Coordinates of C-alpha atoms and ligand atoms in Angstrom, one line a residue:
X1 CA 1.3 -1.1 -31.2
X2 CA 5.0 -1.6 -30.7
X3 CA 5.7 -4.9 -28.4
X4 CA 7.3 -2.1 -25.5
X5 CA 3.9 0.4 -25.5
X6 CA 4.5 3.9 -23.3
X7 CA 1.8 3.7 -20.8
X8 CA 0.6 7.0 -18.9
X9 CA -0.8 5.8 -15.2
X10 CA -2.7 8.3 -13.3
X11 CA -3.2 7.6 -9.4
X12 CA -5.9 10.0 -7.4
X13 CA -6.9 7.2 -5.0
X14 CA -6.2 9.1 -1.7
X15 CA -3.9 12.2 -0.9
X16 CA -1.0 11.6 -3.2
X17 CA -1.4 13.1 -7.4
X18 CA 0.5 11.1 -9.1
X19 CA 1.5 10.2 -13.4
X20 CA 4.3 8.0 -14.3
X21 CA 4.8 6.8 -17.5
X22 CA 6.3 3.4 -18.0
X23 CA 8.0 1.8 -20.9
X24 CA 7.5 -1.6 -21.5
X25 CA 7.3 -3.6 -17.7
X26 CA 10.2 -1.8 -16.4
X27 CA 11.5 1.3 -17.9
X28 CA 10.1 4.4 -15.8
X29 CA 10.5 7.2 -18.1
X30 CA 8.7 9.8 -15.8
X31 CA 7.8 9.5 -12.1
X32 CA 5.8 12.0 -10.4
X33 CA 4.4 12.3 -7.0
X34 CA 2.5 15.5 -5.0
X35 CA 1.6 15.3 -1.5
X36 CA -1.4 17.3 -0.2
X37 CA -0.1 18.6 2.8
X38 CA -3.6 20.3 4.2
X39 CA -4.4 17.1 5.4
X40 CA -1.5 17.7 7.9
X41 CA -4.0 20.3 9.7
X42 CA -6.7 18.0 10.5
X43 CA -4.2 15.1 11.1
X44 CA -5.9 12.7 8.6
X45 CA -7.2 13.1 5.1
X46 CA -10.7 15.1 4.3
X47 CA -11.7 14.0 1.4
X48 CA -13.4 16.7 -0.1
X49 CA -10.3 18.4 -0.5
X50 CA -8.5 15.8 -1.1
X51 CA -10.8 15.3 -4.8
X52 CA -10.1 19.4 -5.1
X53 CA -6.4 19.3 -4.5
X54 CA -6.5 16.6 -7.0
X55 CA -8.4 18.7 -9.5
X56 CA -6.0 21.3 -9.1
X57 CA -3.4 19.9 -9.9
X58 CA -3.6 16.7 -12.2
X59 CA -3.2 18.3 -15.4
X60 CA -0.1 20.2 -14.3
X61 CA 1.5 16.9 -12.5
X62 CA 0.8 15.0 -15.9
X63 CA 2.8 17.6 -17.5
X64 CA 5.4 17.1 -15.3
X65 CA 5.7 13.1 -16.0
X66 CA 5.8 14.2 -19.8
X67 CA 8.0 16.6 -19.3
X68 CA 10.6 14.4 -17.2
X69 CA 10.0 11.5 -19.7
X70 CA 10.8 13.8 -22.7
X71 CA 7.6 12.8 -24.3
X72 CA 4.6 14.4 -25.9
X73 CA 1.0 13.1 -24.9
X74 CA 0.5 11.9 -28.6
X75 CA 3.3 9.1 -28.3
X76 CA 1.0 7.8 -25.1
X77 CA -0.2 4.2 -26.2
X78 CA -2.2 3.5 -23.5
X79 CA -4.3 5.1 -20.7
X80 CA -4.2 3.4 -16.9
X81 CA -6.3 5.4 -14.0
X82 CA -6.7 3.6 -10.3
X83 CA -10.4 2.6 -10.5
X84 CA -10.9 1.8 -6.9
X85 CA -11.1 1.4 -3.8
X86 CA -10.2 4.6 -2.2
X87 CA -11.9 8.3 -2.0
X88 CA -14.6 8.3 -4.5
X89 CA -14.7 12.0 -5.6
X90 CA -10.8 11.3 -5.4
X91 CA -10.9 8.9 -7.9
X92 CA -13.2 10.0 -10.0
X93 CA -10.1 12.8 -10.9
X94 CA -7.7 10.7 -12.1
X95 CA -10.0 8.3 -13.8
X96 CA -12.4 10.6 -16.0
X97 CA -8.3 12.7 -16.6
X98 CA -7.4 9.5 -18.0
X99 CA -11.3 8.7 -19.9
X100 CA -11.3 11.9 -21.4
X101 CA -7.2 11.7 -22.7
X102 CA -7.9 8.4 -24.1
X103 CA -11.3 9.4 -25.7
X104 CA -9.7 12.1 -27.3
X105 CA -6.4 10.0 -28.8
X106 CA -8.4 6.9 -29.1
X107 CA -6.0 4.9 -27.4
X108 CA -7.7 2.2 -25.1
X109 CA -8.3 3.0 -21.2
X110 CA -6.7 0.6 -18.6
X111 CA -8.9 0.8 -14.9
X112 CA -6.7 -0.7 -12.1
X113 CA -7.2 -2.0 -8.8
X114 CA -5.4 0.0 -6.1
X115 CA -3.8 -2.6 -3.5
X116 CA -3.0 -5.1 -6.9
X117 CA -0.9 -1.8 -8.0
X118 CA 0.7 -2.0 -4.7
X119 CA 1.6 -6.0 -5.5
X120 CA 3.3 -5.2 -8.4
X121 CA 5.7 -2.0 -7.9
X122 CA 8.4 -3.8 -6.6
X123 CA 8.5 -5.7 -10.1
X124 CA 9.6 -2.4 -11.1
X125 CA 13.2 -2.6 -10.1
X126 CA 13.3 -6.1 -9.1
X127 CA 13.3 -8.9 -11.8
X128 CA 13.2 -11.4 -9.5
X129 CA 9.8 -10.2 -7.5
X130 CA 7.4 -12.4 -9.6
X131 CA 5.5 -15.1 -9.0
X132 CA 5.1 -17.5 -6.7
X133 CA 5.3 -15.6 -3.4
X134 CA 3.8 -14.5 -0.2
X135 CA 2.6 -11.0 -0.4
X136 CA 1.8 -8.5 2.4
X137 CA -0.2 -5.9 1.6
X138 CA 0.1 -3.1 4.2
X139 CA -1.4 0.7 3.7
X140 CA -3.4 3.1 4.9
X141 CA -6.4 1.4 4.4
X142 CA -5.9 -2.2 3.9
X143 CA -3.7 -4.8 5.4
X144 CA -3.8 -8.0 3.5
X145 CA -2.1 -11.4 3.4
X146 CA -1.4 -13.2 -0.2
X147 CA -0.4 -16.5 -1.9
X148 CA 0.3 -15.4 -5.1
X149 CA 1.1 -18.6 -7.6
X150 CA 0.7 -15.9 -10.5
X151 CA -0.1 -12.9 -11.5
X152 CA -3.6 -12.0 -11.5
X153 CA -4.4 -15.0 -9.7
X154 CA -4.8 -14.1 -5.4
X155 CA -5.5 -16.3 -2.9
X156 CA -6.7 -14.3 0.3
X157 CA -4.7 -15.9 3.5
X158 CA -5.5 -13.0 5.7
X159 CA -6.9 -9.6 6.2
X160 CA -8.0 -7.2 9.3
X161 CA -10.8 -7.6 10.8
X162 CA -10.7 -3.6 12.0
X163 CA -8.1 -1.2 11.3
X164 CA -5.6 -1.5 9.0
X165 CA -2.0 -1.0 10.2
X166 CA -1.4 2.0 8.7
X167 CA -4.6 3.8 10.1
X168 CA -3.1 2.4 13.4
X169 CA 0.0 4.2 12.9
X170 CA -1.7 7.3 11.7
X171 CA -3.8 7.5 15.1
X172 CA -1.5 6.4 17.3
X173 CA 0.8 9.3 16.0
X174 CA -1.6 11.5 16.6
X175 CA -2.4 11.0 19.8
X176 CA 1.2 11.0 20.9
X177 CA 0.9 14.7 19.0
X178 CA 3.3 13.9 16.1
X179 CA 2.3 14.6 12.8
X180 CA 0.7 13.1 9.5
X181 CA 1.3 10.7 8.1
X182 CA 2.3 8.9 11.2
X183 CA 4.1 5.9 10.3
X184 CA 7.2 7.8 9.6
X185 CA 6.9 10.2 12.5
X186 CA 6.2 7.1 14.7
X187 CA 9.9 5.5 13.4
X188 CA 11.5 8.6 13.6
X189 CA 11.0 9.3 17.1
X190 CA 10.7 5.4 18.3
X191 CA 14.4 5.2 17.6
X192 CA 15.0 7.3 20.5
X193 CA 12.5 4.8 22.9
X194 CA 12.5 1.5 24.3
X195 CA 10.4 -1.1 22.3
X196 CA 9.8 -3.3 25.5
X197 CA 9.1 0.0 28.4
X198 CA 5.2 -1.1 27.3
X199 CA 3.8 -4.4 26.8
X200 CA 1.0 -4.0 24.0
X201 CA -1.0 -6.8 22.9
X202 CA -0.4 -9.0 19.9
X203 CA -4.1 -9.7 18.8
X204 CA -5.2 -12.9 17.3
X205 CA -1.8 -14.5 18.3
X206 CA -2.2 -17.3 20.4
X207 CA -0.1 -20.0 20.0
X208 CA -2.3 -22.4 20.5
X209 CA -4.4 -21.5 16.9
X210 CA -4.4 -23.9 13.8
X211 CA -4.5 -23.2 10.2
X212 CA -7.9 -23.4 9.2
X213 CA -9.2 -21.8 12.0
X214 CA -10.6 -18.3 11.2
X215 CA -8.5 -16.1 12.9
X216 CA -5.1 -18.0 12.0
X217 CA -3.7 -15.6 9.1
X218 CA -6.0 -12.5 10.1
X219 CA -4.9 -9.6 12.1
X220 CA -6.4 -6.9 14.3
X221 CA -4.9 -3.3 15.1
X222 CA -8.0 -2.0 16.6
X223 CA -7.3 -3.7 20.4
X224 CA -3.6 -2.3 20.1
X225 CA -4.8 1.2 18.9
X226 CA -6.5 0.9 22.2
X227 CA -4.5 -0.6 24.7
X228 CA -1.8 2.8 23.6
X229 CA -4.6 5.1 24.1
X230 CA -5.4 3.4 27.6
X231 CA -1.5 4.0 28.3
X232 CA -1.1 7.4 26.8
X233 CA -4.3 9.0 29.4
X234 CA -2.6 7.1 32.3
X235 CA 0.6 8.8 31.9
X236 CA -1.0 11.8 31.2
X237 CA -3.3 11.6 34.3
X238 CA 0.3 11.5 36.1
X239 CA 2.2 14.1 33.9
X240 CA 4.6 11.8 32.5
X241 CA 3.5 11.9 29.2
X242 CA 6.3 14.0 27.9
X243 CA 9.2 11.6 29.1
X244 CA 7.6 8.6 27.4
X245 CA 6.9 9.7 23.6
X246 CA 9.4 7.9 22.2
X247 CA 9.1 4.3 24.6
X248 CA 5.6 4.4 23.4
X249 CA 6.4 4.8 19.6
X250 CA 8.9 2.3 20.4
X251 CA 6.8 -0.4 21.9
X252 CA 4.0 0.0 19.6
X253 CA 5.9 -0.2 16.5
X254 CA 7.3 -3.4 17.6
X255 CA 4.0 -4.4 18.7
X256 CA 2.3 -3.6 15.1
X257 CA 5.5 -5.2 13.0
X258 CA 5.2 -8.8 15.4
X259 CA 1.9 -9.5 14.2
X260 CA 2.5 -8.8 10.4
X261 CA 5.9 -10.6 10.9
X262 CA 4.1 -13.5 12.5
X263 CA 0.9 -14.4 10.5
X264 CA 3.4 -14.0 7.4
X265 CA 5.7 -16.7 8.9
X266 CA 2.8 -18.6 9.4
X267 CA 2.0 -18.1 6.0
X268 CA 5.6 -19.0 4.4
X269 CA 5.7 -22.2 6.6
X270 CA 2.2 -23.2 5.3
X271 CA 2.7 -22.9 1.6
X272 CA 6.1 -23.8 1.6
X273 CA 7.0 -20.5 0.3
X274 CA 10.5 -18.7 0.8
X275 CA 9.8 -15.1 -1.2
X276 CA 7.9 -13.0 0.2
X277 CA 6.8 -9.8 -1.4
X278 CA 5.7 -6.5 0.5
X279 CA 3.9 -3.5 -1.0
X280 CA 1.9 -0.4 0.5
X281 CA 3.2 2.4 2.5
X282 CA 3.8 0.7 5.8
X283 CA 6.5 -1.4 3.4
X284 CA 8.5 1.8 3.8
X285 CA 9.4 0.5 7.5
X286 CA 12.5 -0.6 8.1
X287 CA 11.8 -2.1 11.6
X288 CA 9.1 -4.1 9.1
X289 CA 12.4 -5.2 6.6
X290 CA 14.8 -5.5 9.5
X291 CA 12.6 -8.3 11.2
X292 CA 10.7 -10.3 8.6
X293 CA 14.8 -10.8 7.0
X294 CA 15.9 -11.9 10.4
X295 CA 13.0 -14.4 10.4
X296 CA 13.0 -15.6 6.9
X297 CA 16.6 -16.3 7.4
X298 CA 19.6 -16.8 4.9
X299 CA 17.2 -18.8 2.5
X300 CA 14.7 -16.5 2.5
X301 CA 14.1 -13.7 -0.3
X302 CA 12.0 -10.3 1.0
X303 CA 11.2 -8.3 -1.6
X304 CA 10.3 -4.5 -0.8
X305 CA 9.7 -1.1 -3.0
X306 CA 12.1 1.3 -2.7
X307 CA 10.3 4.5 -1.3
X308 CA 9.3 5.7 -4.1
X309 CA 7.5 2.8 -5.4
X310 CA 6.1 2.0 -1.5
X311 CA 3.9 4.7 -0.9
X312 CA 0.9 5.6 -3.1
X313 CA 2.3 6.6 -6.9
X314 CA 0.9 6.0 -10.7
X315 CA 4.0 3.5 -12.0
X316 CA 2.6 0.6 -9.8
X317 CA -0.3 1.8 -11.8
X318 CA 0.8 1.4 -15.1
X319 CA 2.7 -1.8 -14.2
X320 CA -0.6 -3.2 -13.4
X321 CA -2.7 -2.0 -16.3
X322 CA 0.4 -3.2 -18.6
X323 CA -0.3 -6.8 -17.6
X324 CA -4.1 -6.4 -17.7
X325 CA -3.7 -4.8 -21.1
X326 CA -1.8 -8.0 -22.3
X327 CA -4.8 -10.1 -21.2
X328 CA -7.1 -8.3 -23.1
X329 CA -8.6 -6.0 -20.9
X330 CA -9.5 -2.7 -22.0
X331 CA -12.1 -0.5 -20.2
X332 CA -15.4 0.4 -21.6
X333 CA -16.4 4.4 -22.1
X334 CA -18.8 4.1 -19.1
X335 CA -16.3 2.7 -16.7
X336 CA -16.8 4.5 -13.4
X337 CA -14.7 4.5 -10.5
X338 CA -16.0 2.2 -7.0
X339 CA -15.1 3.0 -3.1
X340 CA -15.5 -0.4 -2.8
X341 CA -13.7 -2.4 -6.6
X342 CA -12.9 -6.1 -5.8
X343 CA -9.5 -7.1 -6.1
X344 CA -9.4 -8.8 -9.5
X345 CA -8.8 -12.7 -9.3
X346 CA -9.0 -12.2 -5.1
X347 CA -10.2 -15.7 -3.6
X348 CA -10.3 -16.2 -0.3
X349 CA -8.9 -19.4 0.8
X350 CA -11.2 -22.0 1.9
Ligands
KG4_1 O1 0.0 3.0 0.5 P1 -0.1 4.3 1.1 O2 0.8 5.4 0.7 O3 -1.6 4.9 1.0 C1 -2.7 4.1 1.1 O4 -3.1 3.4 0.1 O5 -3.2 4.0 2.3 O6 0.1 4.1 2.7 C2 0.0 5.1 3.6 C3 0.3 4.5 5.0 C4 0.0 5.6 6.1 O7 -0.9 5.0 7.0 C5 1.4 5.8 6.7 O8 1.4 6.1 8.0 C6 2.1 4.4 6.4 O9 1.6 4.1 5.2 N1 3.5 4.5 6.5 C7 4.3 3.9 7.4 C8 5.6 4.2 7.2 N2 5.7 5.1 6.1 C9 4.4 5.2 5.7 N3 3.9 3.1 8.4 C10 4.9 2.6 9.2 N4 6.2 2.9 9.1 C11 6.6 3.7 8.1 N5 7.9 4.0 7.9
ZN2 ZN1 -1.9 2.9 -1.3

C-alpha cells in the first residue's frame, strides 16, 4: 500500500451521515456532512429514525465524498466506520456500510472510537495540535478532561458525573423554546442578554478543593440545568418570561463555559501544560475560545476545529483509524458496533 493510503471514514454515531475521505494524515479529499433535521420536531434526537435516516441515505452521501474527491470506490485503501459509543441501530449503519465495502474489495476495516475521533480533527488543519496537551472533550453526550502525552495514550483528569454540557445546552434551549440543536441557538440569542442578570451555580467549584480529591477535575451540568429551569417557571409564574430569553441564554452560557474553563486551568497548572486541545460540538463556541484564550494567556496555545471538523463528521474518523491502522490494528469480520466502546488507551488517573 502506498506510504499516503486514501481512507474512506463513515460516521452514523448520532444524527449527522457523514463520509470523508482522507489522504494521508491531512489531505481531505472529500468532506460530507447531512443533518437529520426531524429531530428538530421532537427537540432532541429519536433514535429509531435517526438509524432510518441513516439508512436512507449512507450510500448516496458516500457517493457524494467520492464524487467531491474525484475518486472511484476501487482506489479506497482502507475502510474506517465509528464503532461506538453512540445510538446503537445508528451505528450499526455506518459500520456493517463500511464491513460490507471492505469485504467486498478486501481492503482491511478500521472501527474507531467516537470522542478519540473528536481528539484528533483538529490535527487536520493544524500541524501543531499533537501531542502533549490538555484536551477537552465537549459534545452531546460526553464532556471529558485529558492529558494526552501521546497519541493513543489518555489519561482521564475529569468527566461528568451527570449531563454532559452539550445535553445541557440542548435542554436548556428548549425550555427557553429555541430550537435543536441548542448550543448554537443558545449563543445566537445570548448575544442580545446579559450574562450576569442570573447568578447560576458553578458545580463542583469550590475553591477550597485539592487535586486528588474526587471532584477536583470533574464537572456537573445537571444542578445548572436545574437552577435555569427553577428560574425560567418563576418568571413565567410572573409573565416575564418573554423579556428575559436572551439574559437567561446569556447567563447560562457563561455559567456552563466557567466550569470547563476552570477545571481545564486547573488541569494546565497541574501538568505544567500550555496547549490545550478542544474537540466535540460545544468546541464550536466562541464564548468557549474567547475565554479559555484570555485565560491561557499570551503563552498559551488553544487549539480548536474549525466548524466543520467540531461537530460530528467522518474525517476525524478516518484521521483516527489512520493512526490505528499504522499500529497494526485492523478489525476482525465479526466486529460489531457497542453503545458503550471504551475509549482505547483511556486511564483514569489515580
Ligand atoms: O459532537 P457533536 O456534534 O455530537 C455529539 O457527539 O454529541 O456535539 C453536539 C453538541 C450539541 O449538544 C450542541 O448543542 C452542541 O454540541 N453545540 C454547541 C455549540 N454548537 C454545537 N454548544 C454550545 N455552543 C455552540 N456554539
Ligand atoms: Zn460527536
Amino acid at each position: 500500500m502506498n506510504d499516503r493510503p486514501i481512507v474512506l471514514g463513515l460516521e452514523t454515531s448520532c444524527d449527522e451521515t457523514a463520509a470523508a475521505l482522507l489522504r494521508g494524515p491531512e489531505e481531505v479529499l472529500g468532506h460530507i456532512i447531512l443533518s437529520q433535521d426531524i429531530h428538530e420536531l421532537y427537540g432532541g434526537v429519536v433514535p429509531e429514525l435517526a438509524a432510518r435516516a441513516h439508512i436512507r441515505t449512507v450510500t448516496e452521501v458516500v457517493d457524494a465524498a467520492l464524487e467531491e474527491a474525484g475518486l472511484e470506490i476501487d482506489q479506497v485503501d482502507l475502510y474506517a466506520a465509528t464503532a461506538g459509543p453512540g445510538l446503537i441501530g445508528a451505528l450499526l449503519v455506518g459500520l456493517n456500510w463500511a464491513k460490507g465495502a471492505a469485504y467486498a474489495a478486501q481492503k482491511p476495516l478500521i472501527p474507531v472510537h467516537h470522542m478519540e475521533a473528536h481528539l484528533f480533527a483538529v490535527s487536520l488543519e493544524e500541524r501543531d495540535a499533537e501531542p502533549p496537551f490538555i484536551g477537552l472533550l465537549v459534545s452531546g453526550g460526553h464532556t471529558m478532561l485529558l492529558w494526552v502525552p501521546e497519541w493513543g495514550e489518555y489519561e482521564l483528569l475529569g468527566e461528568t458525573r451527570d449531563d454532559a454540557v452539550g445535553e445541557a445546552f440542548d435542554k436548556v434551549a428548549q425550555i427557553l423554546g429555541l430550537g435543536y440543536p441548542g448550543g448554537p441557538e443558545i449563543e445566537r440569542i445570548a448575544k442580545a442578554g446579559d450574562p450576569t442578570a442570573f447568578h447560576f451555580p458553578r458545580p463542583l467549584l469550590a475553591g477550597n478543593q485539592r487535586e486528588g480529591e474526587p471532584d477536583y477535575y470533574d464537572f456537573s451540568y445537571s444542578g445548572l440545568k436545574t437552577a435555569v429551569f427553577n428560574q425560567v417557571r418563576r418568571l413565567e409564574e410572573r409573565a416575564e418570561l418573554e423579556g428575559a430569553v436572551a439574559d437567561l441564554a446569556a447567563s447560562f452560557q457563561a455559567a456552563a463555559v466557567d466550569l470547563l474553563v476552570a477545571k481545564t486551568m486547573r488541569a494546565v497548572e497541574s501538568l505544567d501544560c500550555q496547549r490545550v486541545v478542544l474537540g466535540g460540538g460545544v468546541a464550536a463556541s466562541r464564548e468557549l475560545r474567547t475565554k479559555l484564550a484570555a485565560a491561557l494567556g499570551p503563552e498559551g496555545e488553544l487549539y480548536y476545529p474549525a466548524p466543520r471538523l467540531a461537530t460530528d463528521n467522518a474525517a476525524m474518523v478516518a484521521r483516527a483509524a489512520l493512526f490505528h491502522y499504522d499500529r497494526g490494528v485492523v478489525a476482525p469480520l465479526d466486529l460489531t458496533a457497542r453503545a458503550d466502546l471504551p475509549f482505547p488507551g483511556l486511564e483514569r488517573r489515580s
